Coordinates of C-alpha atoms in Angstrom, one line a residue:
L1 CA 5.4 -22.6 21.3
A2 CA 7.6 -25.0 19.3
R3 CA 10.2 -27.4 20.7
D4 CA 13.8 -26.6 20.2
T5 CA 16.5 -29.2 19.7
G6 CA 17.4 -29.1 23.4
G7 CA 13.8 -30.2 24.4
G8 CA 12.8 -26.8 25.7
L9 CA 10.0 -24.5 24.3
R10 CA 10.9 -21.6 22.1
P11 CA 8.7 -18.9 20.8
S12 CA 7.4 -19.0 17.2
F13 CA 8.3 -16.5 14.5
A14 CA 4.8 -15.1 14.6
R15 CA 4.9 -14.7 18.4
D16 CA 8.3 -12.9 18.2
A17 CA 6.9 -10.5 15.6
R18 CA 3.8 -9.8 17.7
D19 CA 6.0 -9.2 20.8
G20 CA 8.1 -6.7 18.9
L21 CA 5.1 -4.9 17.5
A22 CA 3.4 -4.8 20.9
F23 CA 6.5 -3.1 22.4
I24 CA 6.7 -0.6 19.6
W25 CA 2.9 0.1 19.9
R26 CA 3.0 0.7 23.7
T27 CA 6.3 2.6 23.9
S28 CA 5.6 6.1 22.6
S29 CA 9.1 7.2 21.8
V30 CA 9.8 4.0 19.9
M31 CA 6.5 4.3 18.1
A32 CA 7.3 8.0 17.1
V33 CA 10.7 7.0 15.8
A34 CA 9.4 4.0 13.9
L35 CA 6.5 6.0 12.3
G36 CA 8.8 8.9 11.5
F37 CA 11.3 6.5 9.9
W38 CA 8.6 4.7 7.9
V39 CA 7.1 8.0 6.6
V40 CA 10.5 9.4 5.6
V41 CA 11.4 6.2 3.8
L42 CA 8.0 6.1 2.1
F43 CA 8.6 9.5 0.7
S44 CA 12.3 9.1 0.1
A45 CA 12.3 5.8 -1.8
P46 CA 10.8 7.3 -5.0
D47 CA 13.6 9.7 -5.4
D48 CA 15.9 7.0 -6.8
L49 CA 13.1 6.2 -9.3
T50 CA 12.6 9.8 -10.2
L51 CA 16.3 10.8 -10.7
P52 CA 16.7 9.2 -14.1
F53 CA 13.6 11.1 -15.4
L54 CA 14.9 14.3 -13.9
A55 CA 18.2 13.8 -15.7
T56 CA 16.8 12.8 -19.0
L57 CA 13.6 14.8 -19.3
T58 CA 14.2 17.9 -17.2
F59 CA 17.9 18.4 -17.8
R60 CA 18.0 16.6 -21.2
A61 CA 21.1 14.7 -20.2
G62 CA 22.3 11.2 -21.0
P63 CA 23.1 8.0 -19.2
V64 CA 26.2 9.4 -17.5
A65 CA 24.2 12.1 -15.9
V66 CA 21.7 9.5 -14.7
G67 CA 24.5 7.6 -13.1
V68 CA 26.1 10.7 -11.5
L69 CA 22.7 11.7 -10.0
L70 CA 22.1 8.2 -8.7
A71 CA 25.6 8.1 -7.1
A72 CA 25.2 11.5 -5.4
A73 CA 23.4 10.3 -2.3
S74 CA 25.9 7.5 -1.9
A75 CA 28.7 10.0 -2.1
G76 CA 27.0 12.1 0.5
L77 CA 26.4 9.1 2.7
L78 CA 30.1 8.2 2.6
A79 CA 31.1 11.9 3.2
G80 CA 28.7 12.1 6.1
L81 CA 30.0 9.1 8.1
P82 CA 32.8 11.0 9.9
F83 CA 30.2 13.6 11.1
V84 CA 27.8 11.1 12.7
R85 CA 29.4 11.0 16.1
P86 CA 30.2 14.8 16.5
A87 CA 26.7 15.8 15.3
G88 CA 25.1 13.2 17.5
R89 CA 26.9 14.5 20.5
R90 CA 25.9 18.0 19.7
L91 CA 22.3 17.3 18.9
G92 CA 21.5 14.4 21.1
V93 CA 19.9 11.2 19.8
T94 CA 16.4 12.7 19.2
G95 CA 17.8 15.9 17.7
A96 CA 20.0 13.9 15.4
I97 CA 17.1 11.8 14.2
V98 CA 14.9 14.9 13.5
A99 CA 17.8 16.7 11.8
G100 CA 18.7 13.7 9.7
F101 CA 15.1 13.3 8.5
T102 CA 14.7 17.0 7.9
V103 CA 17.9 17.3 5.9
M104 CA 17.0 14.2 3.8
A105 CA 13.7 15.8 2.9
T106 CA 15.2 19.2 2.3
G107 CA 17.7 17.6 -0.1
N108 CA 14.8 16.3 -2.2
L109 CA 13.1 19.7 -2.1
L110 CA 16.2 21.4 -3.3
T111 CA 16.5 18.8 -6.0
A112 CA 13.0 19.9 -7.2
A113 CA 14.2 23.5 -7.4
A114 CA 17.6 22.7 -8.9
P115 CA 18.1 24.8 -12.1
W116 CA 21.1 22.7 -13.3
L117 CA 22.2 19.2 -13.1
A118 CA 25.1 20.2 -10.9
A119 CA 22.7 21.7 -8.4
A120 CA 20.6 18.6 -8.4
F121 CA 23.8 16.6 -7.7
A122 CA 24.6 18.9 -4.8
A123 CA 21.1 18.6 -3.4
Q124 CA 21.3 14.8 -3.5
V125 CA 24.7 14.8 -1.9
L126 CA 23.1 16.9 0.9
R127 CA 20.4 14.3 1.3
G128 CA 23.0 11.6 1.5
L129 CA 25.0 13.4 4.2
A130 CA 22.0 13.0 6.5
I131 CA 21.3 9.3 5.9
P132 CA 24.0 7.9 8.3
L133 CA 23.0 10.5 10.9
A134 CA 19.4 9.5 10.9
D135 CA 19.9 5.8 10.5
S136 CA 22.6 5.4 13.2
H137 CA 20.6 7.4 15.7
V138 CA 17.4 5.5 15.1
S139 CA 19.3 2.4 15.9
T140 CA 20.9 4.0 19.0
H141 CA 17.5 5.1 20.2
L142 CA 16.0 1.7 19.8
Q143 CA 18.9 0.0 21.5
R144 CA 18.7 2.4 24.5
T145 CA 14.9 2.1 25.0
T146 CA 14.3 -1.5 24.2
P147 CA 14.8 -4.3 26.8
P148 CA 17.6 -6.7 25.7
H149 CA 15.3 -9.7 25.3
L150 CA 13.1 -7.7 22.9
L151 CA 15.8 -5.8 20.9
G152 CA 16.0 -8.2 18.0
R153 CA 12.2 -8.4 17.7
V154 CA 11.9 -4.6 17.8
L155 CA 14.7 -3.9 15.3
A156 CA 13.3 -6.6 12.9
N157 CA 9.9 -4.9 13.0
V158 CA 11.2 -1.4 12.6
Y159 CA 13.5 -2.3 9.7
G160 CA 11.0 -4.6 8.2
G161 CA 8.6 -1.7 8.2
V162 CA 11.3 0.3 6.4
G163 CA 11.4 -2.3 3.7
V164 CA 7.6 -2.2 3.3
A165 CA 7.6 1.6 3.2
A166 CA 10.3 1.6 0.5
A167 CA 8.4 -0.9 -1.6
V168 CA 5.2 1.1 -1.3
G169 CA 7.2 4.3 -2.1
Y170 CA 8.5 2.7 -5.3
L171 CA 5.1 1.5 -6.3
A172 CA 3.6 5.0 -5.8
G173 CA 6.6 6.7 -7.4
G174 CA 6.1 5.5 -10.9
P175 CA 2.5 6.6 -11.2
L176 CA 3.5 9.9 -9.5
V177 CA 6.1 10.7 -12.1
D178 CA 3.7 9.6 -14.9
A179 CA 0.9 11.9 -13.6
T180 CA 3.1 14.9 -12.9
S181 CA 6.7 15.7 -13.8
P182 CA 10.1 14.9 -12.2
R183 CA 10.2 18.3 -10.5
T184 CA 6.7 18.0 -9.1
A185 CA 7.4 14.5 -8.0
F186 CA 10.4 15.8 -6.1
L187 CA 8.4 18.5 -4.5
I188 CA 5.8 16.0 -3.3
I189 CA 8.6 13.6 -2.1
G190 CA 10.3 16.4 -0.2
C191 CA 7.2 17.9 1.4
G192 CA 6.0 14.4 2.4
G193 CA 9.3 13.7 4.1
L194 CA 9.1 16.8 6.1

């Protein structure tokens, strides 16, 4: 323990991180939500990396199409914000998390099957619609199940894990597209997210 400026003892950064991880590990619902979130992000992150190749190689489109496809999930995210509360009330917190993760992965599967650029755009908008539903209900679940004195530690570990999962997903996404094709990569991305 380190001394704070008031002369008292305060936990160290490492101790705070360990405390948060320990709570996640021993609380099954928090562990399930965290692992699910990390897996979905691991498989969803490479979609942003794969979209430019889908636009240029599969659809033989130019830079405007790349931009449009990359903006599709963000457009869906914005469009989905007003539906978070009503969907959450109807589905409950756990149902909203599962539905959000499922729709995100389904959007990537539909992108793999899209016969036209417009269909790929629509599939990515669908994926984006689910992002605020899943993310807000993950946070809600964590806030409801974590004691107040551990909440910051748990949120930091869960969202830190999201960052690590995204980085690993990006690192794996490039070789995946190189080894296969944009459509096959989206198929793997979508199936992995489910």
